[in-house]
PDB file of C-alpha atoms and ligand atoms in Angstrom:
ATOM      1  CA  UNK A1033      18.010 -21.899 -52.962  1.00  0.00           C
ATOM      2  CA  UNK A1034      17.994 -18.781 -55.642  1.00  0.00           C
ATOM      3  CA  UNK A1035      21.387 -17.858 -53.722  1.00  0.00           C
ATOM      4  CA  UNK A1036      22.876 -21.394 -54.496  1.00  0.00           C
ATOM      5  CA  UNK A1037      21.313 -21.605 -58.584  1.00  0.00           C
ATOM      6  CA  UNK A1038      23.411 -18.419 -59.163  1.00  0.00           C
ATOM      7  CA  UNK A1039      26.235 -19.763 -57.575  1.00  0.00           C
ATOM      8  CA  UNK A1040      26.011 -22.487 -60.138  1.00  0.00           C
ATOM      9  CA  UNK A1041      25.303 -20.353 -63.203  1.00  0.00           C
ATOM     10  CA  UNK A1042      27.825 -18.392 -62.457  1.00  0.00           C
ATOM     11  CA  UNK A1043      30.776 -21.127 -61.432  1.00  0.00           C
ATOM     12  CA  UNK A1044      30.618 -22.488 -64.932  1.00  0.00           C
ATOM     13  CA  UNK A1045      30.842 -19.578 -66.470  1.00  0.00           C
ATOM     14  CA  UNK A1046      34.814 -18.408 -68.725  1.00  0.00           C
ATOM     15  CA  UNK A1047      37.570 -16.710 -66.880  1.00  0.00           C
ATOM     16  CA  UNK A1048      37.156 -13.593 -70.077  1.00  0.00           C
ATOM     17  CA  UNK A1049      40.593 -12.374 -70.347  1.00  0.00           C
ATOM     18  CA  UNK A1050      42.387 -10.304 -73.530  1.00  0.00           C
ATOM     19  CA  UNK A1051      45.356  -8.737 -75.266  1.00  0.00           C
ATOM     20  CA  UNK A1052      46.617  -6.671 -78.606  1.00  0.00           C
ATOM     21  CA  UNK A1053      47.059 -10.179 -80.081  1.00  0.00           C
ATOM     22  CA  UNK A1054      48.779 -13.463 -79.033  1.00  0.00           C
ATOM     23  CA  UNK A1055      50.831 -12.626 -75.800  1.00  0.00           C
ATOM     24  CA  UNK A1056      47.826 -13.213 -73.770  1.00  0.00           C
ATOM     25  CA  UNK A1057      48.200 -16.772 -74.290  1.00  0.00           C
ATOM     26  CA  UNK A1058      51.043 -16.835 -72.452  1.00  0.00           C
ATOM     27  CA  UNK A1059      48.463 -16.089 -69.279  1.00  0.00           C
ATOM     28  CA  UNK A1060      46.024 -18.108 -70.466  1.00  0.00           C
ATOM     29  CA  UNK A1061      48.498 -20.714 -70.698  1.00  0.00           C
ATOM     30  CA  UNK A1062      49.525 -20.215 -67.134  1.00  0.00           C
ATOM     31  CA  UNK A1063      46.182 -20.259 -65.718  1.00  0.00           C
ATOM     32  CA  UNK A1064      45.114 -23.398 -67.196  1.00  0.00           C
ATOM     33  CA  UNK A1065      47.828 -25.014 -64.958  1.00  0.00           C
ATOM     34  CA  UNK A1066      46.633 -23.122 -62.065  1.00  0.00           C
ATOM     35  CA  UNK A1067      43.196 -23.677 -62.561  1.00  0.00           C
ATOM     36  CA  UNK A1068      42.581 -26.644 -65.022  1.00  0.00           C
ATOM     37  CA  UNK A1069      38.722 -26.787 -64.427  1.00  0.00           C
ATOM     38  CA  UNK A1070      37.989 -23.490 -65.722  1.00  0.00           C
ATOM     39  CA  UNK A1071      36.815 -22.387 -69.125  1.00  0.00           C
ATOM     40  CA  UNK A1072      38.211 -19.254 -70.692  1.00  0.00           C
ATOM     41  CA  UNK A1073      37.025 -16.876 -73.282  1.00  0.00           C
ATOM     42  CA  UNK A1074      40.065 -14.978 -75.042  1.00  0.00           C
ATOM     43  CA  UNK A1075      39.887 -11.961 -77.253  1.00  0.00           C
ATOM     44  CA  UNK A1076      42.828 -11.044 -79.085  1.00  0.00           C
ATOM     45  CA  UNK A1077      42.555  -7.666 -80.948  1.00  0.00           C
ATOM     46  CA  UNK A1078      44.583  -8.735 -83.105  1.00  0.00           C
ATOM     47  CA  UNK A1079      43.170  -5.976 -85.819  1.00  0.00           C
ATOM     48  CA  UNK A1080      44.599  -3.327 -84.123  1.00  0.00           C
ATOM     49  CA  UNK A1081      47.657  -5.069 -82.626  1.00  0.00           C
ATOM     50  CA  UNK A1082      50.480  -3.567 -81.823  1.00  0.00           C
ATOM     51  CA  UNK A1083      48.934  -1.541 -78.598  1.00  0.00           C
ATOM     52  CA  UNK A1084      52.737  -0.934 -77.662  1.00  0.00           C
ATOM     53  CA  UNK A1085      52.482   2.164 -79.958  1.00  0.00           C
ATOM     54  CA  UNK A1086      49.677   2.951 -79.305  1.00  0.00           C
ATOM     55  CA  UNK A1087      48.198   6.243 -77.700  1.00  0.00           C
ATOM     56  CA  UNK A1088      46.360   5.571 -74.006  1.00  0.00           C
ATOM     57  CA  UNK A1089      43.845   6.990 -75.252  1.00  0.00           C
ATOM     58  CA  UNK A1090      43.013   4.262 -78.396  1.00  0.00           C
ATOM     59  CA  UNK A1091      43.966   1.627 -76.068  1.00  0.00           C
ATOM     60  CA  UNK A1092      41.093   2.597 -73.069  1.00  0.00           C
ATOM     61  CA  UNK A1093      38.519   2.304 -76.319  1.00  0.00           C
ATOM     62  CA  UNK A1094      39.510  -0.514 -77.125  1.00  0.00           C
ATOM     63  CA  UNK A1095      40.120  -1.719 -73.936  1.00  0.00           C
ATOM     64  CA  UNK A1096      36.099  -0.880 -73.239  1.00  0.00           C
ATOM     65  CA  UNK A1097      34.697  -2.315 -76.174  1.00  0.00           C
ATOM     66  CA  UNK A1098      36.085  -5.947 -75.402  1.00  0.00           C
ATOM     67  CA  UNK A1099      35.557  -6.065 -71.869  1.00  0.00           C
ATOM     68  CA  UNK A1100      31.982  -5.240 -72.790  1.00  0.00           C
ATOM     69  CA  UNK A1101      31.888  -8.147 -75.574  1.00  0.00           C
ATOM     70  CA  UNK A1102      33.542 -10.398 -72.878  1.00  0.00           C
ATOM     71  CA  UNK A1103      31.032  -9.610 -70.129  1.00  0.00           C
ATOM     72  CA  UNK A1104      28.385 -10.153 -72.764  1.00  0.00           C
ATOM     73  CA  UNK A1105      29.423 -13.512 -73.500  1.00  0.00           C
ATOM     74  CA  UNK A1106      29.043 -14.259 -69.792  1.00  0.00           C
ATOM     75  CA  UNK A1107      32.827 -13.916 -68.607  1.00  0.00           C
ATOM     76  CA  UNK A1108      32.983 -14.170 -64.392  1.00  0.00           C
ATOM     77  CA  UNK A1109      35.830 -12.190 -64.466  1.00  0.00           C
ATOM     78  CA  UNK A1110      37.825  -9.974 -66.812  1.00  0.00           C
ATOM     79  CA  UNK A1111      42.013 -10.283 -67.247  1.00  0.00           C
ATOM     80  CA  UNK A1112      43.716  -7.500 -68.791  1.00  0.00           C
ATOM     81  CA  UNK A1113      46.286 -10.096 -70.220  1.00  0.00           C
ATOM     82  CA  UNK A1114      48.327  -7.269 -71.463  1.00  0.00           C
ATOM     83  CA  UNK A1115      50.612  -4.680 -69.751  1.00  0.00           C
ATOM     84  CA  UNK A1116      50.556  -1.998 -72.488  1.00  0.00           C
ATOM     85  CA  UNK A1117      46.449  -2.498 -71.669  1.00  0.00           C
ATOM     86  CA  UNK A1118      46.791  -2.925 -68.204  1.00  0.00           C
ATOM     87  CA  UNK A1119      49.350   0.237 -67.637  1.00  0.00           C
ATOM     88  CA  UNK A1120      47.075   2.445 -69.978  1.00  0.00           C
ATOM     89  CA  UNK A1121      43.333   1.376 -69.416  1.00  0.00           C
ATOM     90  CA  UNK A1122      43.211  -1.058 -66.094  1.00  0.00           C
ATOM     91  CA  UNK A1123      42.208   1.969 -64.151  1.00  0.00           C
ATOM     92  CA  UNK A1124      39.633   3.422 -66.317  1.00  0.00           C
ATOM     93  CA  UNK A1125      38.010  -0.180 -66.562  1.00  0.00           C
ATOM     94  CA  UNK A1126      37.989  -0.667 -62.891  1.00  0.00           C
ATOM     95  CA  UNK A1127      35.719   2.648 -62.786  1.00  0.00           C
ATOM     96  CA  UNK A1128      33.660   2.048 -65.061  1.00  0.00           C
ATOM     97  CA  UNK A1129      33.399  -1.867 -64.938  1.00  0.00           C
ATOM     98  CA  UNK A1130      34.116  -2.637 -61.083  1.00  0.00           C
ATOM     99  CA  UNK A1131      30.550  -3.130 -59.980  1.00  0.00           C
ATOM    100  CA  UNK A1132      30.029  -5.147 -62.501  1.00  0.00           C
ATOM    101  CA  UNK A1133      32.215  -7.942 -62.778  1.00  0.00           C
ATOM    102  CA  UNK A1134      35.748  -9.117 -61.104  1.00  0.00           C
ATOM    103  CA  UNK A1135      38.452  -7.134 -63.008  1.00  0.00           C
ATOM    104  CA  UNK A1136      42.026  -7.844 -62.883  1.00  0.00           C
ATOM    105  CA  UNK A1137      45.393  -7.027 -64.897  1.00  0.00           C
ATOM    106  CA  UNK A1138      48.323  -8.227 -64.972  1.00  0.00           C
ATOM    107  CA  UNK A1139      51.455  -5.560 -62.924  1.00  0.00           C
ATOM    108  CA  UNK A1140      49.219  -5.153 -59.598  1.00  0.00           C
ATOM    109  CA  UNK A1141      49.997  -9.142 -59.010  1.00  0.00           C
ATOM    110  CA  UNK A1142      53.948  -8.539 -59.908  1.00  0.00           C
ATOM    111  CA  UNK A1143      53.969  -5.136 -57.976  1.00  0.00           C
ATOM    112  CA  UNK A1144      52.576  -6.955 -54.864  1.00  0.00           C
ATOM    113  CA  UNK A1145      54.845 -10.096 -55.654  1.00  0.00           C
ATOM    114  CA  UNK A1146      57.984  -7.735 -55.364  1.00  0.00           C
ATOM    115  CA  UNK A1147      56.813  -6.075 -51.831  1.00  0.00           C
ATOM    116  CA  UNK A1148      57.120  -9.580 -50.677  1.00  0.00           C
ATOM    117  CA  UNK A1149      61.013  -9.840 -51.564  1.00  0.00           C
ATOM    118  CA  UNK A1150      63.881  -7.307 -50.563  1.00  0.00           C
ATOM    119  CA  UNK A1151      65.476  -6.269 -53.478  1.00  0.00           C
ATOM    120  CA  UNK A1152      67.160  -2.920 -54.137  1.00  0.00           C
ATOM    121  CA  UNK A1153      67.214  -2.736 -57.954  1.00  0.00           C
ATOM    122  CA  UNK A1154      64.795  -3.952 -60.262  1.00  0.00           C
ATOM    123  CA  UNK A1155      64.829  -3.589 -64.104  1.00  0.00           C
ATOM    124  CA  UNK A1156      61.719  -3.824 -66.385  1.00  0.00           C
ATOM    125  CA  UNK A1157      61.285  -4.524 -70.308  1.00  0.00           C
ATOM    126  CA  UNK A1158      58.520  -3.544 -72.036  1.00  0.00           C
ATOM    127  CA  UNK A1159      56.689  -2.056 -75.047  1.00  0.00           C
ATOM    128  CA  UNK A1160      57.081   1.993 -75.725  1.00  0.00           C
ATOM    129  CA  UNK A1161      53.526   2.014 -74.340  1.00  0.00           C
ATOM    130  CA  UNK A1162      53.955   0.160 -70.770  1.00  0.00           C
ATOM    131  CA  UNK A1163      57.697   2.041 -70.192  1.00  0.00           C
ATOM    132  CA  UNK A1164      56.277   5.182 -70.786  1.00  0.00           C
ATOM    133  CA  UNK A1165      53.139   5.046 -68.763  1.00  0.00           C
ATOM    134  CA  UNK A1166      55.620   4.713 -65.782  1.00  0.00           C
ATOM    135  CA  UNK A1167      52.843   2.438 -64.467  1.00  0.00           C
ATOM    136  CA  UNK A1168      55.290  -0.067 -62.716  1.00  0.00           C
ATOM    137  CA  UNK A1169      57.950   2.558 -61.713  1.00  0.00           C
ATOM    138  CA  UNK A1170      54.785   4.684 -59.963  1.00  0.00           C
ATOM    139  CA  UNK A1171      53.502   1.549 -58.625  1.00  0.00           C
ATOM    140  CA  UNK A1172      56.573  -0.129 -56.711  1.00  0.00           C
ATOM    141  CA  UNK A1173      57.527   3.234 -55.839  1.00  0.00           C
ATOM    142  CA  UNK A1174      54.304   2.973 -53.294  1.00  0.00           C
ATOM    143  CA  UNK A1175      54.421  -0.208 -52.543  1.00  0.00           C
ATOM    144  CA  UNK A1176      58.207  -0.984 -51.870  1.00  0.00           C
ATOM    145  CA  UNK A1177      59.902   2.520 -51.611  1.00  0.00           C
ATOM    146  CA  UNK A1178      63.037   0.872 -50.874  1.00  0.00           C
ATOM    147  CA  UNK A1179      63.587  -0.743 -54.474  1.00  0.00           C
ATOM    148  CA  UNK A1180      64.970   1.357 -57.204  1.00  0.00           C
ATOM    149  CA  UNK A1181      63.646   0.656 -60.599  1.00  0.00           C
ATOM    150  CA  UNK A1182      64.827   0.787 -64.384  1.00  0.00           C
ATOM    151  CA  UNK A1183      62.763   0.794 -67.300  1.00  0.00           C
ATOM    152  CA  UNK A1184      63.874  -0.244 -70.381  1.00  0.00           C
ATOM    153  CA  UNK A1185      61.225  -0.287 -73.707  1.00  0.00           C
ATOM    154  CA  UNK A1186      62.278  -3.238 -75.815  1.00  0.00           C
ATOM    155  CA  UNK A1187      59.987  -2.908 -79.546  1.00  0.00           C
ATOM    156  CA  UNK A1188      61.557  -5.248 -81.175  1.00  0.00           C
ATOM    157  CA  UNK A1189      61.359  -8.185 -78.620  1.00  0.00           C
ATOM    158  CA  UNK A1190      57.343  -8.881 -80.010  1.00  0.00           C
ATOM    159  CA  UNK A1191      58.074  -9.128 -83.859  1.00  0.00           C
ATOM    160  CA  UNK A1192      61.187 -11.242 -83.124  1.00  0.00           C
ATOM    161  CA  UNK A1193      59.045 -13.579 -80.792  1.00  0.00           C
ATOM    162  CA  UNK A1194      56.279 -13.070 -83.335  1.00  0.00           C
ATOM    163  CA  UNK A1195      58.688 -14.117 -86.479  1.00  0.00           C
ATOM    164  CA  UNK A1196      60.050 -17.250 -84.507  1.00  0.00           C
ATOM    165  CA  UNK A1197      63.529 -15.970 -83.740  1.00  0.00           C
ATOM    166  CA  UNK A1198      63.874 -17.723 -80.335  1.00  0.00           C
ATOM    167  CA  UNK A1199      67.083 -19.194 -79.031  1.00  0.00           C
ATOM    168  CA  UNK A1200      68.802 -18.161 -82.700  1.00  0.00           C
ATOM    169  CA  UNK A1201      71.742 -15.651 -83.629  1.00  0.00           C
ATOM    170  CA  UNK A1202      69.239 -13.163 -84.300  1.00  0.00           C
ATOM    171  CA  UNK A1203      67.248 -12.802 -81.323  1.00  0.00           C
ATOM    172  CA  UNK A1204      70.594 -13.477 -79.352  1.00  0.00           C
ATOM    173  CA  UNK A1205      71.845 -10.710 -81.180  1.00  0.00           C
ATOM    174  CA  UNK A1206      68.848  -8.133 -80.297  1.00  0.00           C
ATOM    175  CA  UNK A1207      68.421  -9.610 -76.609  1.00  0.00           C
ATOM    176  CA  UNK A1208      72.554  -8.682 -75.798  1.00  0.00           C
ATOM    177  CA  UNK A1209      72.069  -5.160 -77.752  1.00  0.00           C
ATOM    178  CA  UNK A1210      69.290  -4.594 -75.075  1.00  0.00           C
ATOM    179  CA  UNK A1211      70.282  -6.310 -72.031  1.00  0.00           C
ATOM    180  CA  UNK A1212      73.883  -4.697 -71.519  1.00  0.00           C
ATOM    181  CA  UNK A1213      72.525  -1.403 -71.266  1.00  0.00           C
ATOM    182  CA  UNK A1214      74.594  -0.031 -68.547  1.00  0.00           C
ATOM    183  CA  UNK A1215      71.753   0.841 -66.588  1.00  0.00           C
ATOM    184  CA  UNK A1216      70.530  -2.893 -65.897  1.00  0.00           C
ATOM    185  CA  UNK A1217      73.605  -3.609 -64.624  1.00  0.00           C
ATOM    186  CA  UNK A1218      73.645  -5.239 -61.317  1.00  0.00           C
ATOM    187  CA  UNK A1219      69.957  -5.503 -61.142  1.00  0.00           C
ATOM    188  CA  UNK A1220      68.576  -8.171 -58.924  1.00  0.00           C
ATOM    189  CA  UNK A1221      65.477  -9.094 -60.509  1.00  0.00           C
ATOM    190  CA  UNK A1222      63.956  -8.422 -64.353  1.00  0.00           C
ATOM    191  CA  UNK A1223      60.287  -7.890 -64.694  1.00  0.00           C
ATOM    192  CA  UNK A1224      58.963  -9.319 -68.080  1.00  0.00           C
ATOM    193  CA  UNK A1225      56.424  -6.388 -68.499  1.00  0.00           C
ATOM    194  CA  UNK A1226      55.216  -7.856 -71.815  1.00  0.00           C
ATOM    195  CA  UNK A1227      53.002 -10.961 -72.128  1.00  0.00           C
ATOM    196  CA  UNK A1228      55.020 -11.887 -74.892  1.00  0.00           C
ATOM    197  CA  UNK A1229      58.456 -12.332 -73.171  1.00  0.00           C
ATOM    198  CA  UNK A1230      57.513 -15.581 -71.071  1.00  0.00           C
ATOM    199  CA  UNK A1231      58.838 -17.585 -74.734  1.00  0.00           C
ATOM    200  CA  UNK A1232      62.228 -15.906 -74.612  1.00  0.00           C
ATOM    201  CA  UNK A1233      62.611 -16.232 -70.717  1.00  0.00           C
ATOM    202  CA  UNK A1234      64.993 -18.968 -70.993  1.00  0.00           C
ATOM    203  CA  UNK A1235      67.166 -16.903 -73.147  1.00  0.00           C
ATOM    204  CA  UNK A1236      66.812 -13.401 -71.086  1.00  0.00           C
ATOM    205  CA  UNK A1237      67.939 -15.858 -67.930  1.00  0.00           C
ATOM    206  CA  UNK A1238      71.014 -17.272 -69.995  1.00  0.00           C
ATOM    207  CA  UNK A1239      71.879 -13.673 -70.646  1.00  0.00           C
ATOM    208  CA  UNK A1240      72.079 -13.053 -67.189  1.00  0.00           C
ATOM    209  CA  UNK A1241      73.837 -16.372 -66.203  1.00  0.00           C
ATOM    210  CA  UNK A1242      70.434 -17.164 -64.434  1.00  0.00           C
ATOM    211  CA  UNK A1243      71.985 -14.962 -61.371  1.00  0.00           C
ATOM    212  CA  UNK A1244      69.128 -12.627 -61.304  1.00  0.00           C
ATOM    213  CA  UNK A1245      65.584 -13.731 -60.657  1.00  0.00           C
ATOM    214  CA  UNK A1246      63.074 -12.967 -64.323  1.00  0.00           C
ATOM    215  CA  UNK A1247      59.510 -12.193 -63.334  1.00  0.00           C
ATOM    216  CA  UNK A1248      56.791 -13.429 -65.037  1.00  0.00           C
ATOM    217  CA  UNK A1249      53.136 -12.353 -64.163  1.00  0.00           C
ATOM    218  CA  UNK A1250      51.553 -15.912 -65.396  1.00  0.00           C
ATOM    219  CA  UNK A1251      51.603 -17.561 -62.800  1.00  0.00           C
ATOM    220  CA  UNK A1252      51.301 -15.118 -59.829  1.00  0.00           C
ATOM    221  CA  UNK A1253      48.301 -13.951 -61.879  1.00  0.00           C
ATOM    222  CA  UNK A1254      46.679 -16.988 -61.746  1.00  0.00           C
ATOM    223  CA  UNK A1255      47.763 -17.800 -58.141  1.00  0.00           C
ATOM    224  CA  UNK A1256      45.556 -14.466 -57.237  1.00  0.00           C
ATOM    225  CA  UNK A1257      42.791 -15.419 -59.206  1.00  0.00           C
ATOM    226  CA  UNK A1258      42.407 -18.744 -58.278  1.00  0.00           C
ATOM    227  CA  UNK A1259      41.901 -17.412 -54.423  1.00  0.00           C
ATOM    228  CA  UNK A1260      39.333 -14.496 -55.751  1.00  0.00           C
ATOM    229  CA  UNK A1261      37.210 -17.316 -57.273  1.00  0.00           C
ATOM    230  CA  UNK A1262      37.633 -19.613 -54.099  1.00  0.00           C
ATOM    231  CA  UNK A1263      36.473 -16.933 -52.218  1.00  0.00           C
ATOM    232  CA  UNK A1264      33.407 -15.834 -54.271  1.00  0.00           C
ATOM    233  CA  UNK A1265      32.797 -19.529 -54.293  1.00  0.00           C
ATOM    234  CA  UNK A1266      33.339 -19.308 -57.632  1.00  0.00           C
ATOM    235  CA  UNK A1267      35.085 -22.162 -58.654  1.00  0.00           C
ATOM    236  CA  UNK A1268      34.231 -24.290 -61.689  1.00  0.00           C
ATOM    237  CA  UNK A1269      33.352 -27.835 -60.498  1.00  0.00           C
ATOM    238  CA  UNK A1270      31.063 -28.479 -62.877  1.00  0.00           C
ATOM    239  CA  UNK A1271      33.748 -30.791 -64.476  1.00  0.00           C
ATOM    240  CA  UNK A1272      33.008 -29.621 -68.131  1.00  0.00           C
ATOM    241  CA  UNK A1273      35.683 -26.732 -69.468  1.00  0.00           C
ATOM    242  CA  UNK A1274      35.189 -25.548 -72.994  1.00  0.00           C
ATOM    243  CA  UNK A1275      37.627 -22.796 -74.133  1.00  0.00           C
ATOM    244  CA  UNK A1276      36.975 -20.268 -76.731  1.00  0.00           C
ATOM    245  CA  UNK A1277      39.348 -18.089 -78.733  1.00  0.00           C
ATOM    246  CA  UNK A1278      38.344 -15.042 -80.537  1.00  0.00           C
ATOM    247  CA  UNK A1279      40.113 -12.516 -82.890  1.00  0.00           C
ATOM    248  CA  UNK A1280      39.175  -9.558 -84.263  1.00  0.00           C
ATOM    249  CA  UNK A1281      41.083  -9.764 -87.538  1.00  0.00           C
ATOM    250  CA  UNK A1282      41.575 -13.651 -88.408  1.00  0.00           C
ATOM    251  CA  UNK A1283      44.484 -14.913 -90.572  1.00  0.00           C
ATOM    252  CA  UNK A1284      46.306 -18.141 -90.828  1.00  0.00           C
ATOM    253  CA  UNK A1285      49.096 -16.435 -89.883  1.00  0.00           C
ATOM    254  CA  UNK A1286      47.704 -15.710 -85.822  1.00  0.00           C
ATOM    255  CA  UNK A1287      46.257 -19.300 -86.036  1.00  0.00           C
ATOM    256  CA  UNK A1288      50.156 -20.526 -86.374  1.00  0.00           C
ATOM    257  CA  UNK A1289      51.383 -18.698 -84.163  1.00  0.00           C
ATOM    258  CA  UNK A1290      48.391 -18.909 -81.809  1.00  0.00           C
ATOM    259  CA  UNK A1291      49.970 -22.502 -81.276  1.00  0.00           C
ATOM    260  CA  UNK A1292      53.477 -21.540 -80.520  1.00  0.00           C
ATOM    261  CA  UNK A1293      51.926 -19.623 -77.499  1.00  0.00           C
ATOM    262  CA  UNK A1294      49.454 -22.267 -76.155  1.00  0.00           C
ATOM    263  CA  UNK A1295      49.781 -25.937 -75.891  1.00  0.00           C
ATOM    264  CA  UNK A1296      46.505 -26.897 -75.629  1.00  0.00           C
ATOM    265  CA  UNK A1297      43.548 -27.284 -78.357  1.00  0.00           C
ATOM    266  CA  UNK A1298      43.106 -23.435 -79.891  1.00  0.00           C
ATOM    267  CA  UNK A1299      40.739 -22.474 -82.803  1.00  0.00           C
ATOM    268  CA  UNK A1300      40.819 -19.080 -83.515  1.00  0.00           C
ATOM    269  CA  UNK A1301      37.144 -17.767 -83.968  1.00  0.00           C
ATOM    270  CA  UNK A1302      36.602 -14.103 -85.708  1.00  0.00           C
ATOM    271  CA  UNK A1303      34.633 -11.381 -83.975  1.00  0.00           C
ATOM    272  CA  UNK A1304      34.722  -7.930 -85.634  1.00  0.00           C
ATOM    273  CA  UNK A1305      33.777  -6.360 -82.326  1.00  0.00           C
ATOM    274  CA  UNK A1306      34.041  -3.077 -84.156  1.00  0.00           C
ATOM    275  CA  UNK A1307      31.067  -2.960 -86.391  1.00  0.00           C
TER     276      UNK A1307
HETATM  277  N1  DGL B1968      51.396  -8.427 -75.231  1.00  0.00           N
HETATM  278  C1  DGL B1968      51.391  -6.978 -75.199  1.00  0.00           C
HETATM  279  C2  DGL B1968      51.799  -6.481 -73.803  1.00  0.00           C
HETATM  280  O1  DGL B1968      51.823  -7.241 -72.852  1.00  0.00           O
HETATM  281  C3  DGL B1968      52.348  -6.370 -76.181  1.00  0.00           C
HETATM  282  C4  DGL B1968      52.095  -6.544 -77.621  1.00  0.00           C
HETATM  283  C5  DGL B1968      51.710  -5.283 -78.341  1.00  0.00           C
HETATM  284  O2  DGL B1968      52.488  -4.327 -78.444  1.00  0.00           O
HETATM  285  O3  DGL B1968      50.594  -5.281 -78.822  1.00  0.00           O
HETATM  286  O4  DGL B1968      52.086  -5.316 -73.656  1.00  0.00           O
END
């Protein structure tokens, strides 16, 4: 009977999952397809945004400080909806948070993803932060020694998104400048090691004559975690969802653009976690 009553408490409790800022959404997006009977709780640090330059270091304190806010606010699990978070801090958080709650990022589900398919050469786009950790280069290396992998950091792919310059002569512009470097060339496969990149993937296909397969970790993300929660029995079938959306620096501004990245009903709530 107690066994069963924390079952419940804890079913209905958010999926907590974060990012620098808005990219995130992107995963919460997917997930809420996945997994429509869940609530979420999202943090977006959007006061200290962007962690793509940021030192590992800054990124595993902040990193800390909002899984801590998110497991305070009752979060069943916590997402690392960010690679520059997830390459820098997802391994520090899993020491020091593992027994406590389910933890999860987002390049272990794309590294596994990949040992499933047989591809020799792999290219990834990211932030400076996520191609210089080497995180997915180390990662596949163990996992599927066979596949060669190129790294590529792309900066100016999240201000573009960020400014609206999707599917225009200007992002067109930045997306061929990157893109035919020689060393993607003949790549089978492009990892989208940003949360933001999911709005351009259209374009980055189109680029590529849609003859190489772009990976997104959305959806196999929320493929994994909808089988973790099955098999905690952890499932939400309470039938009530309420989603909640926090920032740490609030402006109009990430309100608007909060909407370009998720379709469903967002309010952006301020929480100055860093009081
Ligand atoms: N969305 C973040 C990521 O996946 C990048 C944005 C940033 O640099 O803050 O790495």
């Amino acid at each position: 009977m107690v066994i069963f009553l924390i079952y419940c408490i804890v079913n209905k409790q958010p999926i907590g999952l974060f990012d620098s800022g808005v990219g995130g959404l992107t995963v919460a997006q997917a997930i809420k397809q996945v997994l429509p009977g869940e609530s979420l709780i999202y943090f977006g640090d959007t006061a200290h945004l962007p962690y793509g330059d940021k030192s590992a270091e800054s990124i595993k304190n902040y990193s800390r400080k909002i899984t801590e806010f998110l497991l305070d606010q009752g979060a069943k699990v916590v997402l690392v909806a960010c690679n520059s978070a997830s390459a820098s801090a997802y391994d520090t958080l899993k020491e020091e948070y593992g027994s406590k709650t389910i933890l999860m990022d987002v390049i272990d589900p794309v590294v596994d993803y990949l040992g499933t398919r047989d591809y020799s050469r792999v290219g990834v786009i990211g932030t400076k932060r996520t191609i210089s950790s080497g995180t997915y280069e180390n990662k596949i290396r163990i996992k599927s020694p066979g596949t060669s992998v190129i790294s590529l950091a792309t900066p100016l792919l999240v201000p573009m998104i960020e400014e609206g310059f999707i599917f225009d002569d200007i992002s067109n512009a930045i997306l061929r400048t990157y893109l035919s470097d020689a060393s993607l060339q003949e790549i089978q496969a492009l990892i989208l090691g940003c949360t933001h990149y999911p709005i351009i993937r259209n374009q980055i296909s189109k680029i590529f004559n849609f003859n190489i397969e772009v990976i997104d970790s959305g959806r196999l993300v929320s493929v994994i975690l909808r089988d973790i929660l099955e098999k905690n029995n952890f499932l939400n079938d309470s039938g009530k969802v309420k989603d909640q959306f926090y920032v740490s620096d609030y402006t109009t501004y990430f309100e608007k653009i909060a909407r370009m990245f998720f379709e469903g009903e967002i309010n952006l709530k301020k929480a100055d976690i860093w009081q």
